[in-house]
Coordinates of C-alpha atoms in Angstrom, one line a residue:
M661 CA 3.7 29.6 -0.3
N662 CA 1.0 30.7 -2.8
S663 CA 2.2 31.6 -6.2
T664 CA -1.3 33.0 -7.0
P665 CA -2.4 34.8 -3.8
D666 CA -5.3 36.4 -5.6
T667 CA -7.0 33.1 -6.3
V668 CA -10.4 32.9 -4.6
V669 CA -12.3 29.7 -3.9
P670 CA -15.8 30.0 -5.3
E671 CA -18.4 30.3 -2.5
L672 CA -20.6 27.3 -1.9
D673 CA -24.3 27.9 -1.4
T674 CA -24.3 26.4 2.1
A675 CA -28.0 27.1 2.5
A676 CA -28.7 24.4 0.0
V677 CA -26.7 21.8 1.9
P678 CA -28.1 20.5 5.2
T679 CA -25.8 21.2 8.1
D680 CA -24.6 18.5 10.5
A681 CA -26.6 20.3 13.2
A682 CA -29.8 20.0 11.1
R683 CA -29.3 16.2 11.0
G684 CA -28.9 16.1 14.8
H685 CA -25.1 15.9 14.8
A686 CA -22.6 18.3 16.3
P687 CA -21.6 20.8 13.6
S688 CA -18.4 20.1 11.8
A689 CA -15.6 22.7 11.6
V690 CA -15.9 23.2 7.9
P691 CA -14.4 26.5 6.6
A692 CA -16.8 28.8 4.8
G693 CA -17.2 28.0 1.1
L694 CA -16.3 24.4 1.4
S695 CA -18.6 21.4 1.3
T696 CA -19.3 19.0 4.1
R697 CA -19.5 16.3 1.4
L698 CA -15.8 16.8 0.7
Y699 CA -14.2 18.1 3.8
N700 CA -13.6 16.9 7.4
K701 CA -10.6 17.0 9.7
D702 CA -9.2 13.7 8.3
L703 CA -9.5 14.7 4.6
A704 CA -8.3 18.2 5.2
P705 CA -4.7 19.2 4.2
T706 CA -2.1 19.0 7.0
Q707 CA -0.4 22.1 8.3
R708 CA 3.3 22.3 7.4
V709 CA 4.3 23.2 10.9
G710 CA 4.2 20.2 13.1
R711 CA 4.5 17.4 10.5
S712 CA 6.1 14.4 12.2
W713 CA 7.2 11.9 9.5
S714 CA 10.9 12.1 9.2
A715 CA 13.3 10.2 6.9
Y716 CA 13.5 7.5 9.6
S717 CA 9.7 7.2 9.6
I718 CA 9.6 6.6 5.8
F719 CA 12.5 4.2 6.1
T720 CA 10.7 2.1 8.7
L721 CA 7.7 1.8 6.4
W722 CA 10.0 -0.1 4.0
A723 CA 11.9 -1.9 6.7
N724 CA 8.7 -3.6 7.5
D725 CA 7.0 -3.9 4.1
V726 CA 9.9 -5.0 2.0
H727 CA 10.6 -7.9 4.5
S728 CA 7.1 -9.2 4.4
L729 CA 6.5 -12.9 4.1
G730 CA 4.8 -12.5 0.8
N731 CA 7.8 -10.7 -0.6
Y732 CA 10.2 -13.4 0.6
A733 CA 8.0 -16.0 -1.0
F734 CA 8.1 -14.0 -4.3
A735 CA 11.9 -13.6 -4.2
I736 CA 12.5 -17.2 -3.3
G737 CA 10.3 -18.1 -6.2
L738 CA 12.8 -16.4 -8.5
F739 CA 15.5 -18.6 -7.1
A740 CA 13.2 -21.6 -7.7
L741 CA 12.6 -20.6 -11.3
G742 CA 16.3 -20.9 -12.0
L743 CA 17.8 -17.5 -11.3
G744 CA 21.1 -17.6 -9.5
G745 CA 22.1 -15.5 -6.5
W746 CA 23.4 -12.5 -8.5
Q747 CA 20.5 -12.7 -10.9
V748 CA 18.0 -12.5 -8.1
L749 CA 19.8 -9.4 -6.8
A750 CA 19.8 -8.0 -10.3
A751 CA 16.0 -8.5 -10.7
L752 CA 15.4 -6.9 -7.3
G753 CA 17.8 -4.1 -8.2
V754 CA 15.9 -3.3 -11.4
G755 CA 12.6 -3.1 -9.4
A756 CA 14.2 -1.0 -6.7
V757 CA 15.4 1.7 -9.1
L758 CA 12.0 1.9 -10.7
L759 CA 10.2 2.0 -7.4
F760 CA 12.5 4.6 -6.0
A761 CA 11.7 7.0 -8.8
L762 CA 7.9 6.2 -8.8
L763 CA 7.6 6.6 -5.0
N764 CA 9.4 9.9 -5.0
L765 CA 7.0 11.2 -7.7
S766 CA 4.0 10.0 -5.7
G767 CA 5.4 11.1 -2.3
F768 CA 6.2 14.6 -3.4
M769 CA 2.5 15.1 -4.3
G770 CA 1.5 14.3 -0.7
Q771 CA 4.2 16.5 0.9
K772 CA 3.3 19.5 -1.3
T773 CA -0.5 19.4 -0.9
G774 CA -0.9 17.6 2.5
V775 CA -3.9 15.7 1.3
P776 CA -4.6 11.9 1.4
F777 CA -5.0 9.8 -1.8
P778 CA -8.8 10.1 -2.2
V779 CA -8.5 13.9 -2.2
M780 CA -5.5 13.8 -4.4
S781 CA -7.5 11.8 -6.9
R782 CA -9.9 14.7 -7.2
I783 CA -7.3 16.7 -9.1
A784 CA -7.4 14.4 -12.2
F785 CA -10.8 12.7 -11.8
G786 CA -12.9 15.5 -10.3
I787 CA -14.4 15.9 -6.8
H788 CA -16.9 13.0 -7.4
G789 CA -15.1 11.0 -10.0
A790 CA -12.3 10.5 -7.5
Q791 CA -14.5 8.0 -5.8
I792 CA -13.6 5.5 -8.6
A793 CA -9.9 5.6 -7.8
A794 CA -10.4 5.6 -4.0
L795 CA -12.9 2.7 -4.0
V796 CA -10.9 0.5 -6.3
R797 CA -7.8 1.0 -4.1
G798 CA -9.9 0.5 -1.0
A799 CA -11.7 -2.6 -2.1
V800 CA -8.3 -4.3 -3.0
A801 CA -6.9 -3.3 0.4
I802 CA -9.8 -4.3 2.6
A803 CA -9.9 -7.9 1.1
W804 CA -6.2 -8.3 1.6
F805 CA -6.5 -6.9 5.2
G806 CA -8.7 -9.8 6.1
I807 CA -6.6 -12.3 4.2
Q808 CA -3.3 -11.1 5.8
T809 CA -4.9 -11.1 9.2
Y810 CA -6.0 -14.7 8.6
L811 CA -2.5 -15.8 7.4
A812 CA -1.0 -14.2 10.5
S813 CA -3.5 -16.0 12.7
V814 CA -2.2 -19.3 11.3
V815 CA 1.2 -18.5 12.5
L816 CA -0.2 -17.5 15.9
R817 CA -2.2 -20.7 16.1
V818 CA 0.9 -22.8 15.5
L819 CA 2.8 -20.8 18.1
L820 CA 0.1 -21.2 20.7
I821 CA 0.1 -25.0 20.3
A822 CA 3.9 -25.1 20.4
V823 CA 4.0 -23.1 23.7
A824 CA 0.9 -24.7 25.2
P825 CA 0.2 -28.2 23.7
G826 CA -2.9 -28.4 25.8
L827 CA -4.6 -26.1 23.4
A828 CA -4.5 -28.6 20.6
P829 CA -8.1 -29.9 21.2
L830 CA -9.3 -26.4 20.5
D831 CA -7.8 -26.6 17.0
E832 CA -10.2 -29.4 16.0
G833 CA -13.6 -28.9 14.4
Q834 CA -14.8 -25.9 12.4
I835 CA -17.1 -22.9 13.0
L836 CA -17.7 -21.1 9.7
G837 CA -14.5 -22.5 8.3
L838 CA -12.2 -21.9 11.4
S839 CA -11.5 -24.0 14.4
P840 CA -12.2 -22.4 17.9
L841 CA -8.5 -21.8 18.3
G842 CA -8.4 -20.3 14.8
W843 CA -11.1 -17.9 15.7
I844 CA -9.3 -16.9 18.9
A845 CA -6.1 -16.2 17.0
F846 CA -7.8 -14.3 14.2
V847 CA -10.0 -12.2 16.4
G848 CA -7.1 -11.5 18.8
L849 CA -4.9 -10.1 15.9
W850 CA -8.0 -8.3 14.5
V851 CA -8.5 -6.5 17.8
V852 CA -4.8 -5.5 18.1
Q853 CA -4.8 -3.9 14.6
V854 CA -8.1 -2.1 15.3
V855 CA -6.8 -0.7 18.6
I856 CA -3.6 0.6 16.8
V857 CA -5.5 2.2 13.9
S858 CA -8.1 3.8 16.2
Y859 CA -5.4 6.1 17.5
G860 CA -4.7 7.4 14.0
M861 CA -1.8 7.8 11.7
E862 CA 0.6 9.0 14.4
M863 CA 0.2 5.7 16.2
I864 CA 0.8 3.8 13.0
R865 CA 4.0 5.8 12.5
K866 CA 5.1 4.9 16.1
Y867 CA 4.3 1.2 15.5
E868 CA 6.2 1.1 12.2
A869 CA 9.2 2.8 13.9
F870 CA 9.0 0.2 16.7
A871 CA 8.6 -2.8 14.4
G872 CA 11.3 -1.9 11.8
P873 CA 14.4 -2.7 13.8
I874 CA 12.8 -5.9 15.2
I875 CA 12.2 -7.2 11.7
L876 CA 15.6 -6.3 10.4
A877 CA 17.3 -8.0 13.4
T878 CA 15.1 -11.1 13.1
M879 CA 15.7 -11.6 9.4
L880 CA 19.4 -11.1 9.7
A881 CA 19.5 -13.5 12.6
L882 CA 17.7 -16.1 10.6
A883 CA 20.1 -15.7 7.7
V884 CA 23.1 -16.0 10.0
W885 CA 21.6 -19.1 11.6
M886 CA 20.9 -20.8 8.3
F887 CA 24.4 -19.9 7.0
A888 CA 25.9 -21.6 10.0
Q889 CA 23.6 -24.6 9.6
A890 CA 24.8 -25.0 6.0
G891 CA 28.5 -25.0 7.1
F892 CA 29.0 -21.4 6.1
E893 CA 28.5 -22.2 2.4
I894 CA 25.5 -21.7 0.2
A895 CA 24.3 -22.9 -3.2
W896 CA 24.3 -19.9 -5.6
S897 CA 21.9 -21.5 -8.0
T898 CA 19.8 -24.6 -8.5
D899 CA 20.6 -27.4 -10.9
R900 CA 18.3 -25.9 -13.6
S901 CA 19.9 -22.4 -13.9
L902 CA 18.6 -20.1 -16.7
T903 CA 21.0 -18.7 -19.2
G904 CA 21.0 -16.3 -22.2
G905 CA 17.8 -14.5 -23.3
D906 CA 15.6 -16.6 -21.0
M907 CA 17.6 -15.5 -18.0
W908 CA 17.4 -11.8 -18.9
L909 CA 13.7 -12.1 -19.6
H910 CA 13.2 -13.5 -16.1
I911 CA 15.4 -10.8 -14.6
L912 CA 13.5 -8.0 -16.2
G913 CA 10.2 -9.7 -15.6
G914 CA 11.1 -10.2 -11.9
G915 CA 11.9 -6.5 -11.6
A916 CA 8.6 -5.5 -13.3
L917 CA 6.6 -7.8 -11.0
W918 CA 8.4 -6.3 -8.0
V919 CA 7.0 -2.9 -9.1
S920 CA 3.6 -4.5 -9.7
I921 CA 3.6 -5.8 -6.1
Y922 CA 3.9 -2.2 -4.9
G923 CA 1.4 -1.0 -7.4
T924 CA -1.0 -0.4 -4.6
F925 CA 1.5 1.6 -2.5
V926 CA 2.8 3.9 -5.3
L927 CA -0.8 4.9 -5.8
N928 CA -1.6 6.0 -2.2
F929 CA 1.9 6.8 -0.8
C930 CA 0.6 10.4 -0.3
D931 CA -1.5 9.0 2.6
F932 CA 1.8 8.9 4.5
T933 CA 3.9 11.6 3.0
R934 CA 1.2 14.2 3.6
S935 CA 2.8 14.4 7.1
A936 CA 6.4 14.3 5.8
K937 CA 8.6 17.2 7.0
T938 CA 10.3 17.8 3.7
K939 CA 10.9 16.4 0.3
A940 CA 14.4 15.6 1.4
A941 CA 13.0 13.4 4.1
I942 CA 11.1 11.5 1.5
V943 CA 14.1 11.0 -0.8
K944 CA 16.4 10.0 2.1
G945 CA 13.8 7.6 3.6
N946 CA 13.1 6.1 0.2
F947 CA 16.8 5.7 -0.6
W948 CA 17.6 3.8 2.5
G949 CA 14.3 1.9 2.5
I950 CA 14.1 1.0 -1.2
P951 CA 17.4 0.4 -3.1
V952 CA 19.6 -0.2 0.0
N953 CA 17.1 -2.1 2.1
M954 CA 16.0 -4.2 -1.0
L955 CA 19.6 -5.2 -1.6
L956 CA 19.8 -6.3 2.0
F957 CA 16.5 -8.2 1.5
G958 CA 17.8 -9.8 -1.6
A959 CA 21.0 -10.9 0.1
I960 CA 19.0 -12.5 3.0
T961 CA 16.8 -14.2 0.4
V962 CA 19.8 -15.7 -1.4
V963 CA 21.4 -16.9 1.9
L964 CA 18.1 -18.5 3.1
A965 CA 17.3 -20.2 -0.1
G966 CA 20.9 -21.1 -1.0
A967 CA 21.6 -22.5 2.4
Q968 CA 18.5 -24.7 2.4
F969 CA 19.2 -25.9 -1.1
R970 CA 22.8 -26.8 -0.2
M971 CA 21.7 -28.8 2.9
N972 CA 19.0 -31.0 1.3
G973 CA 18.4 -29.9 -2.3
Q974 CA 15.0 -28.4 -1.4
I975 CA 13.8 -24.8 -1.7
I976 CA 11.9 -23.2 1.1
T977 CA 8.7 -21.2 0.3
S978 CA 8.9 -18.7 3.1
P979 CA 11.0 -17.7 6.2
S980 CA 8.2 -19.2 8.3
D981 CA 9.3 -22.6 7.1
I982 CA 12.7 -21.9 8.7
V983 CA 11.1 -20.6 11.9
A984 CA 9.0 -23.8 12.2
S985 CA 12.2 -25.9 12.1
I986 CA 13.9 -24.1 15.0
P987 CA 14.5 -26.8 17.6
N988 CA 14.5 -24.5 20.6
T989 CA 10.9 -23.7 21.8
F990 CA 11.9 -20.3 23.2
L991 CA 13.7 -19.2 20.1
L992 CA 10.9 -20.5 17.9
A993 CA 8.4 -18.5 20.0
A994 CA 10.6 -15.4 19.7
A995 CA 11.0 -15.7 16.0
S996 CA 7.2 -16.4 15.5
M997 CA 6.4 -13.3 17.6
A998 CA 8.7 -11.2 15.3
L999 CA 6.9 -12.5 12.3
L1000 CA 3.5 -11.5 13.8
V1001 CA 4.9 -8.0 14.6
L1002 CA 6.0 -7.9 10.9
T1003 CA 2.6 -9.0 9.5
I1004 CA 0.7 -6.5 11.6
A1005 CA 3.1 -3.7 10.5
V1006 CA 2.6 -4.6 6.8
N1007 CA -1.1 -5.0 7.1
L1008 CA -1.5 -1.6 8.8
M1009 CA 0.4 0.3 6.2
A1010 CA -0.6 -1.6 3.0
N1011 CA -4.1 -2.8 3.7
F1012 CA -5.7 -0.7 6.5
V1013 CA -5.0 2.9 5.8
A1014 CA -6.3 3.0 2.2
P1015 CA -9.8 1.7 2.8
T1016 CA -10.1 3.8 5.9
Y1017 CA -9.4 7.0 3.9
A1018 CA -11.6 5.7 1.1
L1019 CA -14.6 5.3 3.4
T1020 CA -13.9 8.6 5.1
N1021 CA -13.9 10.2 1.6
L1022 CA -17.2 8.4 0.7
F1023 CA -19.0 9.5 3.9
P1024 CA -17.1 12.5 5.4
R1025 CA -20.2 13.7 7.3
R1026 CA -20.6 10.4 9.1
L1027 CA -17.2 8.9 9.3
D1028 CA -13.9 10.2 10.7
F1029 CA -10.7 8.1 10.6
R1030 CA -11.5 6.1 13.7
R1031 CA -15.0 5.2 12.6
A1032 CA -14.0 4.4 9.1
A1033 CA -11.2 2.2 10.4
M1034 CA -13.8 0.2 12.4
V1035 CA -16.0 -0.2 9.4
S1036 CA -13.1 -1.4 7.3
A1037 CA -12.1 -3.9 10.0
V1038 CA -15.7 -5.2 10.4
V1039 CA -16.0 -5.7 6.6
G1040 CA -12.6 -7.5 6.7
L1041 CA -14.0 -9.8 9.3
V1042 CA -17.5 -10.6 8.0
I1043 CA -16.3 -11.5 4.5
L1044 CA -14.6 -14.5 6.2
P1045 CA -11.3 -13.9 4.4
W1046 CA -10.0 -17.5 4.8
N1047 CA -12.8 -18.5 2.3
L1048 CA -11.6 -15.9 -0.2
Y1049 CA -8.0 -17.0 0.2
N1050 CA -9.0 -20.6 -0.5
N1051 CA -11.0 -19.7 -3.5
P1052 CA -8.8 -19.2 -6.6
I1053 CA -11.6 -17.7 -8.6
V1054 CA -12.1 -14.9 -6.1
I1055 CA -8.3 -14.3 -5.8
V1056 CA -7.7 -14.3 -9.6
Y1057 CA -10.8 -12.7 -11.0
F1058 CA -12.0 -10.3 -8.3
L1059 CA -8.8 -9.2 -6.6
G1060 CA -6.7 -9.7 -9.7
G1061 CA -9.2 -7.7 -11.8
L1062 CA -9.2 -4.8 -9.4
G1063 CA -5.4 -5.0 -9.1
A1064 CA -5.1 -4.7 -12.8
L1065 CA -6.8 -1.3 -12.6
L1066 CA -4.2 0.2 -10.3
G1067 CA -1.7 0.8 -13.1
P1068 CA -4.1 2.8 -15.3
L1069 CA -5.2 4.9 -12.3
F1070 CA -1.6 5.7 -11.5
G1071 CA -0.9 6.6 -15.1
V1072 CA -3.8 9.1 -15.3
I1073 CA -3.1 10.7 -11.9
M1074 CA 0.7 11.1 -12.6
A1075 CA 0.2 12.4 -16.1
D1076 CA -2.3 15.0 -15.0
Y1077 CA -0.2 16.2 -12.0
W1078 CA 3.3 16.2 -13.4
L1079 CA 2.9 16.5 -17.2
I1080 CA -0.2 18.6 -17.7
R1081 CA -0.4 20.8 -14.5
R1082 CA 3.4 20.7 -13.8
G1083 CA 2.6 20.4 -10.1
K1084 CA 0.2 23.3 -9.8
V1085 CA -2.7 22.5 -7.5
N1086 CA -5.4 24.8 -6.0
V1087 CA -5.8 22.9 -2.8
P1088 CA -8.9 24.7 -1.3
A1089 CA -10.8 24.1 -4.6
L1090 CA -10.5 20.3 -3.9
Y1091 CA -13.1 20.8 -1.2
T1092 CA -15.8 22.9 -2.9
E1093 CA -18.8 21.8 -5.1
A1094 CA -19.1 25.2 -6.7
A1095 CA -19.8 24.7 -10.4
T1096 CA -17.0 27.1 -11.4
A1097 CA -14.4 25.5 -9.2
D1098 CA -11.2 24.0 -10.7
Y1099 CA -12.1 20.4 -10.1
H1100 CA -15.8 20.4 -10.8
Y1101 CA -15.4 19.5 -14.5
T1102 CA -18.7 18.0 -15.6
K1103 CA -21.0 17.4 -12.6
G1104 CA -17.9 16.6 -10.5
V1105 CA -16.4 14.1 -13.0
N1106 CA -13.6 14.6 -15.5
P1107 CA -14.8 12.7 -18.6
R1108 CA -11.3 13.0 -20.2
A1109 CA -9.7 11.1 -17.3
I1110 CA -12.4 8.4 -17.6
A1111 CA -11.8 8.3 -21.4
A1112 CA -8.0 7.8 -20.8
L1113 CA -8.6 5.2 -18.1
V1114 CA -11.1 2.9 -19.8
P1115 CA -9.0 1.6 -22.8
A1116 CA -5.9 1.3 -20.6
A1117 CA -7.9 -0.7 -18.1
A1118 CA -9.2 -2.9 -20.9
V1119 CA -5.6 -3.7 -22.0
A1120 CA -4.5 -4.4 -18.4
L1121 CA -7.4 -6.7 -17.8
A1122 CA -6.8 -8.5 -21.1
I1123 CA -3.2 -9.1 -20.2
A1124 CA -4.2 -10.4 -16.8
F1125 CA -6.8 -12.8 -18.0
I1126 CA -6.2 -13.9 -21.6
P1127 CA -3.9 -16.9 -21.7
A1128 CA -2.5 -16.0 -25.1
L1129 CA -1.1 -12.8 -23.5
S1130 CA 0.4 -14.5 -20.5
M1131 CA 3.9 -13.7 -21.7
L1132 CA 3.2 -10.1 -21.0
S1133 CA 1.7 -10.6 -17.6
A1134 CA 4.8 -9.6 -15.7
F1135 CA 4.6 -6.2 -17.4
A1136 CA 0.8 -5.6 -17.1
W1137 CA 1.2 -2.8 -14.6
F1138 CA 3.5 -0.9 -16.9
F1139 CA 1.2 -1.4 -19.9
G1140 CA -1.8 -0.1 -18.0
A1141 CA 0.0 2.9 -16.5
G1142 CA 1.8 3.8 -19.7
I1143 CA -1.2 3.6 -22.0
A1144 CA -3.3 5.6 -19.5
A1145 CA -0.6 8.3 -19.2
V1146 CA -0.2 8.6 -23.0
N1147 CA -4.0 8.7 -23.5
Y1148 CA -4.4 11.4 -21.0
W1149 CA -1.5 13.4 -22.5
F1150 CA -3.3 13.6 -25.8
I1151 CA -6.8 14.3 -24.6
A1152 CA -6.3 16.4 -21.5
D1153 CA -7.8 19.9 -21.5
R1154 CA -5.0 22.4 -21.9
T1155 CA -7.2 25.4 -22.2
R1156 CA -7.7 25.6 -18.4
A1157 CA -5.6 28.1 -16.4
F1158 CA -3.9 26.1 -13.7
T1159 CA -3.4 27.9 -10.3
D1160 CA -1.1 26.9 -7.5
T1161 CA -2.6 27.7 -4.1
D1162 CA -1.6 25.9 -0.9
G1163 CA -4.1 24.7 1.7
E1164 CA -2.7 26.3 4.8
A1165 CA -5.8 28.5 5.2
I1166 CA -8.0 25.3 5.6
A1167 CA -5.3 23.0 7.0
V1168 CA -5.5 21.0 10.3
P1169 CA -2.6 19.9 12.5
S1170 CA -0.8 16.8 11.2
V1171 CA -1.5 15.1 14.5
H1172 CA -5.1 15.5 15.5

């Protein structure tokens, strides 16, 4: 409901902007006064009536993402560093509490406004300055989309050979870095993900809802099987357990890194919650999906790592190691398929949606969600992601550098929305280029947001790359976000009159 019903969005001189019909395209349904450079049906706010994301939908996002193979590798790494079972749970608990709070703050923004992350960024950075945030988030995601698809294709390749040994000759030789069977596996998984995303966010919601129970059941079954293999006893720690201050430093550092892992997701969680039914659905879904689900994840991690260590004194690196050791071909195939379902689910939510919206925001006249998804997928293919994954310089300096910017971006956006504006947003003004509009700032860019971002980004990059600051590396995301938020708090323009106008007048159905 509008708290300022008399607010009027300044008229855009549409005569100065070429229409889609003038370019030879079918005219877009853009409401009067809004810009075709800023608005299309995928960037428009969603209508409140008909939103389909329930608490269960939010929960299944986390049921999939929390139990990703990368997260298991991270948590098992804590065990390998010398944290015992309860200490691993404590580290994950610290991270879960922080994430629960941050994701609620980010999620409420999407539910209130109904807009995706690139549009949300316009509030703080301006209608054109928002491209900075969207492109940084999208670039990180699109590279990881290709890498995660490649890693999943490795699992599929092994599975295919296990089920059909006659395919082994196809796994010899290389074409641009992959064997013929590797190409078949990669392209096959690539096509599956493209098909799912081509049906939009509603299909992604349905896939996550389908995959969530499968993943939970598979991981619980693996834990029970390993527990039985170890004689129903596990090792609660390794023979080099940490104690005292060193132990607590690793617990807090582990919790901080857990938040950093989700630094991408807390930034663009509104991409999903823009279709959430209520704030209560977000809180409930986050509660069961973050603290509760993460404790279950931690318990499974402790059982898997502790059982393996008790059996032979070795520490696994991932649940896929356990799957590979299953003696029964049928069960191995079933478990491998579950891991593939999991990897696709994680890739869709974490690495496909963000670049798709970023590209739609960059070229709203040319790209809708489906076309932008195809462009994202093609880029993720042509960069030959296995070469990126095998190049430490690219991973550390390019992806690591972009990742270090996510904390500062989050800090500016959160400080602007919650501390300066107190949640007041003029949603229709996010789509107009009129010079007097709320988010035009200076030629469409908010110089104060950039000024707050730059020094925070410099600190985050320094912590990420300067060896002398490596002791702070676990807390880099918090330094970046905190410094950016404080900077913006002091330099933000408080002379503006903030209005609160919903976007129902220009909204589109949640499922379109």
